[in-house]
Coordinates of C-alpha atoms and ligand atoms in Angstrom, one line a residue:
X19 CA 103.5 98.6 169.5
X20 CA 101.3 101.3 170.1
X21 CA 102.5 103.9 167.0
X22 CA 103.4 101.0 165.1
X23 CA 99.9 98.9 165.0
X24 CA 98.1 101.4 163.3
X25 CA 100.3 101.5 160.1
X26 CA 100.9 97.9 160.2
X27 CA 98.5 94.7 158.5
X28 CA 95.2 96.1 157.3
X29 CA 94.5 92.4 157.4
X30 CA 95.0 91.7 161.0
X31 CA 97.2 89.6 161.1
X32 CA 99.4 90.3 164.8
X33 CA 103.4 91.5 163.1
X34 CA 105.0 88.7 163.8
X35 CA 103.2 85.7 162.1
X36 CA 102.4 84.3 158.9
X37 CA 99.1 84.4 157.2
X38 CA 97.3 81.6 157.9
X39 CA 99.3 79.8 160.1
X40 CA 97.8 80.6 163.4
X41 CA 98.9 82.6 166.3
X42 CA 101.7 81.1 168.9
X43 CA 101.5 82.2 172.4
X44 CA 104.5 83.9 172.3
X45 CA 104.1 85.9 169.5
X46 CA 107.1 84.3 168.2
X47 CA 107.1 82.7 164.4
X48 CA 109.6 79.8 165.0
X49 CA 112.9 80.8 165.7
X50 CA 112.3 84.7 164.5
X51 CA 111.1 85.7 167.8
X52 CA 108.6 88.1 169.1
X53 CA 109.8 91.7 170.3
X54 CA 108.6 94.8 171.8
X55 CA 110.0 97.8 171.7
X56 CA 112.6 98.9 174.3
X57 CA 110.6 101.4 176.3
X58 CA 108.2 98.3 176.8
X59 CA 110.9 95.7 177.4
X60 CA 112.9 98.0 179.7
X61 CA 112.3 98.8 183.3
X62 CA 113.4 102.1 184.9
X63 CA 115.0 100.7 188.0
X64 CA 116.7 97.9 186.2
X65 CA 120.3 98.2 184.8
X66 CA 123.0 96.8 183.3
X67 CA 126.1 97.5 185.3
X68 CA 126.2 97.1 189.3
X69 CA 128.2 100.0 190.5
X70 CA 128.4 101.2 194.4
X71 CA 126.3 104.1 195.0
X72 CA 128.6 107.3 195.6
X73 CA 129.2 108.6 199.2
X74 CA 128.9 112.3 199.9
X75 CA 129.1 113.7 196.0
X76 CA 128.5 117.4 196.3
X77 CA 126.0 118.8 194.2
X78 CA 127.2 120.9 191.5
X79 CA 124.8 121.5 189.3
X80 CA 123.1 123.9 191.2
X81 CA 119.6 124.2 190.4
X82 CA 120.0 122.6 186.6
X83 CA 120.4 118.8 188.3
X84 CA 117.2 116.3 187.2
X85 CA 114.1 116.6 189.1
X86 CA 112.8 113.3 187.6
X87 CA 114.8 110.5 186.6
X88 CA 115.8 110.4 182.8
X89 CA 112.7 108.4 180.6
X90 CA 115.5 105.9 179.9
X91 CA 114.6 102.2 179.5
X92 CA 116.5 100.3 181.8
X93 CA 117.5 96.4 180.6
X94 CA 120.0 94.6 182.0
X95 CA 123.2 93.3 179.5
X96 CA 121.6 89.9 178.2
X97 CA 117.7 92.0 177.7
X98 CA 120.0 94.4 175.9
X99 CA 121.8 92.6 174.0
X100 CA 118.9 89.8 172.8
X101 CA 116.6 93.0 172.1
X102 CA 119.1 94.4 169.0
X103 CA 120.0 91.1 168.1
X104 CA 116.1 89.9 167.9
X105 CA 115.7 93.2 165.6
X106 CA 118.8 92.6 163.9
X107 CA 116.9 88.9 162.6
X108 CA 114.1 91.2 161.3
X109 CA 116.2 93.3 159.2
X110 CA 117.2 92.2 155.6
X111 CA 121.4 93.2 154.7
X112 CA 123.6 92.2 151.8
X113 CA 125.2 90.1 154.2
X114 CA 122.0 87.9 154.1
X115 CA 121.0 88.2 150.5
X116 CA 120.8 89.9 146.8
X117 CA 120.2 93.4 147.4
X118 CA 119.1 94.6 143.9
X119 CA 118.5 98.0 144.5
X120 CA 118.6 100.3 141.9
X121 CA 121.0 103.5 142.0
X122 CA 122.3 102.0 145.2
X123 CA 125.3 99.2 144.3
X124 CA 124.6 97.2 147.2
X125 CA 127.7 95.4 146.2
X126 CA 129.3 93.3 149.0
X127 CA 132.0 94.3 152.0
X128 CA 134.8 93.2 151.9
X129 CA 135.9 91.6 155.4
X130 CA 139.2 93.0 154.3
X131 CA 138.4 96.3 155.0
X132 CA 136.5 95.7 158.1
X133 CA 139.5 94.4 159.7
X134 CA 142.0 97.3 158.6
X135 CA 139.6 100.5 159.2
X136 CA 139.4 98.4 162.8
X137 CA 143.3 98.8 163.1
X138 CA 143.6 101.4 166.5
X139 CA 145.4 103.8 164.9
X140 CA 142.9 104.7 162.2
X141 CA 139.4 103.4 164.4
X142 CA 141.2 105.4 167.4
X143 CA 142.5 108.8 165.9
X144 CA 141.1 112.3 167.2
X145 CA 139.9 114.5 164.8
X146 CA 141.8 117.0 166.5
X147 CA 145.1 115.2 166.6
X148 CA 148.0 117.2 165.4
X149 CA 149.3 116.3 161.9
X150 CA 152.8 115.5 163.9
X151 CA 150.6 112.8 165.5
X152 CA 148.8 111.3 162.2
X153 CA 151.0 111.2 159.3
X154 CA 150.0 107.6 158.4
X155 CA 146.5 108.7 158.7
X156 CA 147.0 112.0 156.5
X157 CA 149.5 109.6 154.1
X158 CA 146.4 107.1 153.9
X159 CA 144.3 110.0 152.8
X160 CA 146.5 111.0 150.4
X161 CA 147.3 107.6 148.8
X162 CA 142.8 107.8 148.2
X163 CA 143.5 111.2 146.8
X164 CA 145.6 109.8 144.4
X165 CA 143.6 106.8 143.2
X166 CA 140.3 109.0 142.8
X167 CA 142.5 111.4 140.7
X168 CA 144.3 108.7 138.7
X169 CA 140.7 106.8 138.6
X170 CA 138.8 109.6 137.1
X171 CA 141.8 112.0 135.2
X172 CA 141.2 114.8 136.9
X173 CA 143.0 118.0 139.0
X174 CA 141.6 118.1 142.7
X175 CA 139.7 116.3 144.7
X176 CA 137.8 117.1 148.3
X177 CA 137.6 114.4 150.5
X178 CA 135.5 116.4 152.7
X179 CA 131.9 115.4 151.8
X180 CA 129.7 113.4 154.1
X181 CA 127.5 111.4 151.1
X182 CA 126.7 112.0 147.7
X183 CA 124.7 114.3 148.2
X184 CA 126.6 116.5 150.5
X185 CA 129.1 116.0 147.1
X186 CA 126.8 117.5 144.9
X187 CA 126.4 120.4 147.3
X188 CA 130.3 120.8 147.6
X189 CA 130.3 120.5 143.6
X190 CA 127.3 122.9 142.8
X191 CA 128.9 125.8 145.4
X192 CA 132.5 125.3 143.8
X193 CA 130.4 126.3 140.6
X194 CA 128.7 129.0 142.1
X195 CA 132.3 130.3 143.7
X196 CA 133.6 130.5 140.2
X197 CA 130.7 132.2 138.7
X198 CA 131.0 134.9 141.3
X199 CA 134.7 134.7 140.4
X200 CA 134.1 135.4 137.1
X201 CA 131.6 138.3 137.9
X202 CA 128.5 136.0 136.5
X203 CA 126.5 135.7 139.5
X204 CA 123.4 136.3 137.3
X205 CA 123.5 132.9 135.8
X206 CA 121.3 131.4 138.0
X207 CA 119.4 128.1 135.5
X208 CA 120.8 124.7 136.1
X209 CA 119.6 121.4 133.7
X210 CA 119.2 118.6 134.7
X211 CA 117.4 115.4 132.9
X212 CA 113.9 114.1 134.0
X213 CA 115.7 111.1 135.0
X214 CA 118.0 112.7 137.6
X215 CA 118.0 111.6 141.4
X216 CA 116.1 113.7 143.4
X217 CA 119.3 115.2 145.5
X218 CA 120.2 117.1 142.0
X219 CA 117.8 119.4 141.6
X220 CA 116.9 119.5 145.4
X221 CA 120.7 120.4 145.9
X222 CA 120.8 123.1 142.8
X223 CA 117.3 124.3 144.5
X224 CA 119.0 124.2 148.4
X225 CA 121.8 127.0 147.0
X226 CA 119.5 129.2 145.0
X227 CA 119.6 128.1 141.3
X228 CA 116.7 127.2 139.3
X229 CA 116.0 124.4 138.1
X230 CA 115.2 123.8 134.3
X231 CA 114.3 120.2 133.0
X232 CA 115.8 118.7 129.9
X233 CA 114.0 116.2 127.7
X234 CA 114.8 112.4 127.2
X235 CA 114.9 110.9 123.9
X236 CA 113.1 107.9 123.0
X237 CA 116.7 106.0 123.7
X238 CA 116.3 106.9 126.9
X239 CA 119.6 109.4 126.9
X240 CA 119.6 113.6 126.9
X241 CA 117.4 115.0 124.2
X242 CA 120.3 117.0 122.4
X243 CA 117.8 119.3 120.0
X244 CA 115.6 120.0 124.1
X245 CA 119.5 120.6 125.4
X246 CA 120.5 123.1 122.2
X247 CA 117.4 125.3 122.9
X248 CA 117.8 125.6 126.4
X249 CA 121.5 126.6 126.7
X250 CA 121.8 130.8 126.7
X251 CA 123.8 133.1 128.9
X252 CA 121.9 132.7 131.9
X253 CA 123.0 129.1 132.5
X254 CA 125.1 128.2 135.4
X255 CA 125.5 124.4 134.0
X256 CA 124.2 120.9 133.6
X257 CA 123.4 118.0 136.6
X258 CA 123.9 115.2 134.6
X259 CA 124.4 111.4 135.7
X260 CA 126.9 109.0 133.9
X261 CA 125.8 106.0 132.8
X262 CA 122.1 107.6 133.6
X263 CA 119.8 106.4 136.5
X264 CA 118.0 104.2 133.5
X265 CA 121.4 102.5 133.5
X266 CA 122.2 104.0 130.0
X267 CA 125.4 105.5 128.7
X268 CA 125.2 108.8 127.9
X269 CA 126.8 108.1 124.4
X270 CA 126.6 112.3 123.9
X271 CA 128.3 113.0 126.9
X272 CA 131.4 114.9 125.4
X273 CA 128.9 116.9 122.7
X274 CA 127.0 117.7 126.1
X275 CA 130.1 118.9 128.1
X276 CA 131.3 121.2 125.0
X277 CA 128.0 123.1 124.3
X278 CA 127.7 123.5 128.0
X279 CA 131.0 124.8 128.1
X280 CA 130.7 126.4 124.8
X281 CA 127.2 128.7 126.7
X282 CA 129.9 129.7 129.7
X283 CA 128.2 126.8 132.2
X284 CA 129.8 124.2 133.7
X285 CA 129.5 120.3 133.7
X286 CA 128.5 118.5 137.0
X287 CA 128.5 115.1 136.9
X288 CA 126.7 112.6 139.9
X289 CA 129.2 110.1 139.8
X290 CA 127.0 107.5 142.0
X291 CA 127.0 105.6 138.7
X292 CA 131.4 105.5 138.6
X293 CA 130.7 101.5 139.6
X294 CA 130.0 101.0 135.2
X295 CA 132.8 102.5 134.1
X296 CA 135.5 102.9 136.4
X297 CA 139.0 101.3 135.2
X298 CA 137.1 102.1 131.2
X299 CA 136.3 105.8 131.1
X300 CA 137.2 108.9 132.7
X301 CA 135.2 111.7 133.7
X302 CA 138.1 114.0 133.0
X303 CA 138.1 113.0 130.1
X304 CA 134.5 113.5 129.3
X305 CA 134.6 116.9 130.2
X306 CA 133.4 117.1 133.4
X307 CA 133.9 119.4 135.5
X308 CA 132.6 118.4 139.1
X309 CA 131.8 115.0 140.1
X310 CA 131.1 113.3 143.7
X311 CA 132.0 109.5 144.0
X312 CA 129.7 107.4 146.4
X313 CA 132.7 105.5 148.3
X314 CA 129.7 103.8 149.9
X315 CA 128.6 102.5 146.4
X316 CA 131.8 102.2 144.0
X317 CA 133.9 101.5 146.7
X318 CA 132.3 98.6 148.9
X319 CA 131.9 101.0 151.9
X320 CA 128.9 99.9 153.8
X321 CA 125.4 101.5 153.3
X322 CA 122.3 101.7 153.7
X323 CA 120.7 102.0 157.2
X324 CA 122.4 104.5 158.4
X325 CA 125.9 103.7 158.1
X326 CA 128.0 106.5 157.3
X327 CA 128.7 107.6 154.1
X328 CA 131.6 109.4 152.2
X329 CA 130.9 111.4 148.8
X330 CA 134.6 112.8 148.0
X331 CA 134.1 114.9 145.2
X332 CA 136.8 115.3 142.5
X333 CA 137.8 118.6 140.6
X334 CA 138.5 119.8 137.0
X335 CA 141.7 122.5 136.9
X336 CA 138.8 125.6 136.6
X337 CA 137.4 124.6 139.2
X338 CA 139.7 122.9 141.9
X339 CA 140.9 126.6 143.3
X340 CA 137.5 126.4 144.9
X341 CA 137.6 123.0 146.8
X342 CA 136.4 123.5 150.6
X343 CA 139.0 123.4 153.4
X344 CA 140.2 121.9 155.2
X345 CA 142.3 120.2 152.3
X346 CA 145.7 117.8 152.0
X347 CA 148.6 119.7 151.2
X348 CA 152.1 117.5 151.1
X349 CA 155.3 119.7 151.3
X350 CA 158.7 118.7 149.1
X351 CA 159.8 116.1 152.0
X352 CA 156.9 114.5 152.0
X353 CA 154.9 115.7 155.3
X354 CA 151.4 116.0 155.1
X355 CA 149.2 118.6 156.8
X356 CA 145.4 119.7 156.6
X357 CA 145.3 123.4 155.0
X358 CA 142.2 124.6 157.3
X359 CA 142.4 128.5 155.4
X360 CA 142.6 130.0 152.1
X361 CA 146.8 129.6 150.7
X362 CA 148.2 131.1 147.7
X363 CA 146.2 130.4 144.6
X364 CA 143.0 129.2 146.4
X365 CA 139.5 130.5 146.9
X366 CA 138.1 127.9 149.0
X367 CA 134.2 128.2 148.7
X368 CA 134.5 128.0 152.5
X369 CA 134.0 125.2 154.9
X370 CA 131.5 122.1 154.5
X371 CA 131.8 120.4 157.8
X372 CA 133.9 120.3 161.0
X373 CA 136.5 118.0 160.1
X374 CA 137.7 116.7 156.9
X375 CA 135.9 113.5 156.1
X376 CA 134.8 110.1 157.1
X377 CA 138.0 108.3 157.9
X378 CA 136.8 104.6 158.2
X379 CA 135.6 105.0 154.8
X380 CA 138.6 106.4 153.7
X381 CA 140.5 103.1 155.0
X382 CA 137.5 100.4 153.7
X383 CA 137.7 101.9 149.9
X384 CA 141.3 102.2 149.8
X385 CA 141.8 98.5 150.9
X386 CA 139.1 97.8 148.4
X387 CA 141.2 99.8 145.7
X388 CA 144.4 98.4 146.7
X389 CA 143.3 95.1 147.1
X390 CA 141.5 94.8 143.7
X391 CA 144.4 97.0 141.5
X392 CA 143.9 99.0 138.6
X393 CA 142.8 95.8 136.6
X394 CA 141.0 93.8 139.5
X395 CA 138.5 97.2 139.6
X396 CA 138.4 97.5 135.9
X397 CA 136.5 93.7 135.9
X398 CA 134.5 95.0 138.8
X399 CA 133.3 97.8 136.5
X400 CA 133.0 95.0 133.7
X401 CA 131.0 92.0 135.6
X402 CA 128.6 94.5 137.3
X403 CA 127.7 95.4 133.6
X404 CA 127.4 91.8 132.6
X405 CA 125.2 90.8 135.5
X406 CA 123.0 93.7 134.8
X407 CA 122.6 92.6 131.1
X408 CA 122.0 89.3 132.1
X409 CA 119.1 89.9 134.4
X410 CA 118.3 91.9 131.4
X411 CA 118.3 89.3 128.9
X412 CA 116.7 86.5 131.7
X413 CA 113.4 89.0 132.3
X414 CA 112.9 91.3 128.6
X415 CA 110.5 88.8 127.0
X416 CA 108.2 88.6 130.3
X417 CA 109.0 92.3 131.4
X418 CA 109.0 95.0 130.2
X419 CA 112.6 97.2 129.2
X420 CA 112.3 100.7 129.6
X421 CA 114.7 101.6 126.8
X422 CA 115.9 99.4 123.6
X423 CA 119.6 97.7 123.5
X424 CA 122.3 96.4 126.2
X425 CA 122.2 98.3 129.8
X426 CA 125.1 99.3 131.7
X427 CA 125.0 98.4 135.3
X428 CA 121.3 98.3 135.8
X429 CA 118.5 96.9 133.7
X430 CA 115.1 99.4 133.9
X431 CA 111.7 98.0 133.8
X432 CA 108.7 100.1 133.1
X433 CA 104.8 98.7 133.7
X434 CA 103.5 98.4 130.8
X435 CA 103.5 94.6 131.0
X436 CA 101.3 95.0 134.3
X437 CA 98.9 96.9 132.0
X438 CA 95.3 95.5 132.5
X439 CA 96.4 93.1 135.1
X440 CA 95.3 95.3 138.3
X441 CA 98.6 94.5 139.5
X442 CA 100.8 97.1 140.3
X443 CA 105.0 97.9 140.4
X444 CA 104.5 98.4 144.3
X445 CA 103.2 94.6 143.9
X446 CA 105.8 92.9 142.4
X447 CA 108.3 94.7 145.2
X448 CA 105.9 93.6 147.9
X449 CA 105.9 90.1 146.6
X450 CA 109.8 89.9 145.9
X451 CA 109.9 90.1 150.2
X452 CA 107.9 86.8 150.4
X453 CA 110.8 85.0 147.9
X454 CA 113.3 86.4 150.3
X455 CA 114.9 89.2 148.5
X456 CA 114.9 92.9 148.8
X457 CA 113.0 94.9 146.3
X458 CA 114.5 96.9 143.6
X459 CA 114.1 100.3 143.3
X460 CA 110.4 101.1 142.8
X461 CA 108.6 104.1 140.7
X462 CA 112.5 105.7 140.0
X463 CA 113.3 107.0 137.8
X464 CA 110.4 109.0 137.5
X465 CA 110.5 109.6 133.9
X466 CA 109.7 105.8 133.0
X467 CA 106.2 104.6 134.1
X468 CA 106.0 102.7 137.3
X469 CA 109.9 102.0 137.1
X470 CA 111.9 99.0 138.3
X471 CA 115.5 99.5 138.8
X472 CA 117.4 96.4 139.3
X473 CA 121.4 96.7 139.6
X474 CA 122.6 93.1 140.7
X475 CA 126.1 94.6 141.3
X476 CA 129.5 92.4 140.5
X477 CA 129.2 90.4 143.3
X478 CA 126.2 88.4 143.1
X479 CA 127.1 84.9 141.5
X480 CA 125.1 83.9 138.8
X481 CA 123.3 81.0 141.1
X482 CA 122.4 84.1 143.0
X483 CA 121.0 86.1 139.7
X484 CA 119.0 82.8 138.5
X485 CA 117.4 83.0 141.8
X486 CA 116.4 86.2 141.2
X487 CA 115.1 85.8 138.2
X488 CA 113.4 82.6 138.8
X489 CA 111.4 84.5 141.3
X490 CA 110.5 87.5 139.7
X491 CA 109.6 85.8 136.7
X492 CA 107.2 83.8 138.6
X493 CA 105.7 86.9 140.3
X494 CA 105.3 88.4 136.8
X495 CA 103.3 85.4 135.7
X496 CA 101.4 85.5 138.4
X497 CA 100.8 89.2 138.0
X498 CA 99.9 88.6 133.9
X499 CA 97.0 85.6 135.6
X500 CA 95.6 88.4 137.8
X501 CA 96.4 87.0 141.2
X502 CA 94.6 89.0 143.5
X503 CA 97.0 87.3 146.3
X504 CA 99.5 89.8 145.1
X505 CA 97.7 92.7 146.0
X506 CA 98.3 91.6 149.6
X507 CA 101.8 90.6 149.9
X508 CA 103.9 90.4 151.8
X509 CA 102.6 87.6 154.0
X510 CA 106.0 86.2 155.3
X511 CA 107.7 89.4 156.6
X512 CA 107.5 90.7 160.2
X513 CA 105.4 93.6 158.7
X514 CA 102.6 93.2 156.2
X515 CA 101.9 96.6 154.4
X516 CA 102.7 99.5 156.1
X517 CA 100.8 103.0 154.8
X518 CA 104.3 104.4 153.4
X519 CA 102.6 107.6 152.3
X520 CA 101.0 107.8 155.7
X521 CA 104.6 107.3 157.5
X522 CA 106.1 110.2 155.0
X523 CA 103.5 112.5 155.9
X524 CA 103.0 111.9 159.9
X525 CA 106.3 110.7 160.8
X526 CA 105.8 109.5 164.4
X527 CA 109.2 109.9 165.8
X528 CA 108.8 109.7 169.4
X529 CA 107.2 106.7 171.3
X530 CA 105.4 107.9 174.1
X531 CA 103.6 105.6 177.1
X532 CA 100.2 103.8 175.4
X533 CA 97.4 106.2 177.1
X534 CA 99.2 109.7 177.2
Ligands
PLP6 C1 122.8 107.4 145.7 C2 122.6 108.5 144.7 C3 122.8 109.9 145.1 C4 122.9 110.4 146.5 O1 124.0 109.8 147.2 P1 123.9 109.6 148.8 O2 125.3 109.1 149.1 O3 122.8 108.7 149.1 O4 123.7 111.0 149.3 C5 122.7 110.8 144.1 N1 122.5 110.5 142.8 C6 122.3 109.2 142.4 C7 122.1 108.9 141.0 C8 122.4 108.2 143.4 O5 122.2 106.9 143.0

């Protein structure tokens, strides 16, 4: 564990073991066994498969073939296989517990989509297939295309985007597209709220707008007096999440959409919040006029470590012309194709990535759709709000709420009732570990002092949520008495505390033999 020791325990304590319990010989902690990493496990000459070796293969690679064998560890199938299943034990996932992660909607996966984006002819197809050879696949995408557009009332949508964030890029470049359009390439100032996610104004930043910051009222929503004297003719438009990232409506939000609109900008919305209100409100509606949809939140996609995400974004009539190719076009009989250049009316901002989207994504969130209906979402949209507001309601008198009056699908925490204490937010995540739950989203959003996030999603039960609250009330009480044991936790995970700052900073990437 060569990289890995120095950032691990300051207390000493070998990864692997619980405080105070002693050290085994193995390195093992009961059943959650010990494990190197697989350059140590492996051995070079060793492999998995036993094939004959080849008789008189010419060489072809002339003077480009490998000197030196590859650095590759080699394990055979069973050292394989009980290596990623031995890290697997050591990982936390929804499927083992609450995931209360803030901004995230760690909601659960279905097993219903699993099995149909597993069918072979969706897990199978070629991005290069011929549409001849795909219609059920195109038809599949254009059934999603339809739900998003019926979901959230409005003209176009790109399924294109990769994540969220890649969203927010296709939606900020539409907006730039129709500025240039319009000849007003010189409006160049974007708003966003001190509350936004990072990705807004790094993405306005990425495509060469500035940034401009707009207050937050003391309910926790868009200042509208900071908003008024910021507008002028040198603003592209507004980054604004609805509900907010402090899990607040943005009661305003159709005053907001018409100034913005009224100072020749336009609206973008970060949808990663659609999970509140979908089924109950429609960004069309509200004005918007660019919004991405996390299909890996909303829509029960996996997430988080790495799995793939999909960030379709969805269009207002100004600005759908500019959607990205390649797009879904259907002719009058009904056969799909993938328009891969500018057609008619269009002025596609260009081209986002090589193909058109993340098709096992598109097949888990339209079985989730599908499977839940119009109204089965709608109570999706409704229960995440009333966990969130219970978890509210179980920790405001011990905690403290960031912002008076009911949440939507998160509750927000700020410090102050850590104040004095020497305890810390980073504390109370540490110590949720040790009661067997993931942390919520810590010191976000930055606007609120040492911010906890907690979105329980729909579908934790409410056994699950008194868990939860159980615990962190318990933490908090222990924080308010000043245990100093706190300051140390966690002492039950593989890890103890690892020098995050540190990890940020000097990312180690590369695991190289101990000595060289
Ligand atoms: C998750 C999130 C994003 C970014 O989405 P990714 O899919 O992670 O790229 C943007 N804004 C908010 C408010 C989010 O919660």
């Amino acid at each position: 564990m060569a990289d890995n020791a120095s950032a691990s325990s300051s207390s000493g304590t070998p990864s692997g073991l619980r405080a105070g319990l002693g050290q085994t010989v193995s390195g093992s902690d009961g059943l959650l066994q010990h494990e190197n990493l697989i350059f140590e496990i492996g051995t070079p000459t060793k492999t998995g498969v036993d094939l004959p070796m080849p008789a008189g293969m010419p060489q072809r690679l002339g003077g480009l073939g490998r000197s030196q064998p590859p650095q590759l560890p080699g394990l055979s199938e069973p050292e394989a296989m009980r290596h990623y299943v031995r890290l697997s034990q050591r990982n936390y996932a929804i499927d083992l517990g609450m995931f209360p992660l803030g901004s995230c909607t760690m909601k659960h996966n279905p097993r219903l989509n699993e099995k149909l984006a597993r069918l072979p002819g969706f897990a199978d197809l070629h991005p290069l297939a011929p549409a001849s050879a795909t219609q059920g696949a195109l038809r599949l995408m254009g059934m999603l295309s339809d739900w998003l557009l019926a979901l959230t009332g409005m003209a176009a949508v790109s399924l294109v985007p990769k994540a969220g964030a890649h969203g927010e890029l296709c939606g900020m470049l539409a907006i730039k597209a129709a500025l240039a359009a319009r000849g007003e390439s010189h409006r160049k100032k974007v708003l966003t709220p001190g509350s936004a996610h990072g990705t807004n104004p790094a993405t306005a930043a990425q495509i060469g707008f500035s940034v401009v910051e707009i207050g937050t009222g003391a309910d926790g929503r868009v200042d509208l007096a900071d908003l008024g004297s910021k507008l002028g003719p040198d603003i592209a438009g507004i980054m604004l999440t609805n509900p907010n990232t402090a899990g607040l409506f943005e009661r305003d939000v159709i005053e907001i959409a018409a100034r913005i609109h009224n100072s020749g900008g336009y609206f973008y919305c970060d949808g990663a919040n659609f999970n509140a209100i979908m089924g109950k409100a429609r960004p069309g509606d509200l004005g918007v006029d660019a919004m991405h949809i996390n299909l890996h939140k909303t829509f029960s996609t996996p997430h988080g470590g790495g799995g793939p995400g999909a960030g379709p974004v969805v269009f207002s009539p100004d600005l759908a012309p500019f959607a990205p190719v390649p797009y879904l076009d259907r002719d009058e009989f009904g056969y799909y194709r993938l328009v891969e250049e500018a057609e008619g009316e269009a002025m596609p901002l260009g081209r986002l990535a090589a193909f058109h989207g993340q098709m096992g994504m598109f097949v888990r969130a339209l079985s989730y759709m599908m499977s839940h209906g119009a109204d089965g979402l709608r109570q999706a949209a409704e229960d995440a709000v009333l966990n969130a507001n219970y978890v509210l309601a179980r920790l405001k008198t011990e905690m403290s709420p960031a912002f008076p009056g009911h949440c939507m699908h998160e509750a927000l925490f700020s410090d102050a009732f850590l104040k004095d204490t020497g305890i810390e937010t980073l504390d109370i995540a540490k110590a949720l570990i040790d009661e067997g739950f993931h942390p919520m989203t810590v010191y976000f959003p930055l606007n609120v002092h040492g911010a906890m996030l907690i979105e329980p999603t729909e579908t934790e039960s409410k056994a699950d949520l008194d868990r939860f609250c159980d615990a962190l009330l318990a933490i908090a009480a222990r924080a308010k008495a000043g245990d100093p044991a706190l300051k140390a936790a966690p002492f039950r995970a593989p890890a103890r505390r690892l020098d995050e700052t540190r990890a940020a900073r000097e990312p180690r990437l590369r695991w190289r033999p101990q000595g060289s």
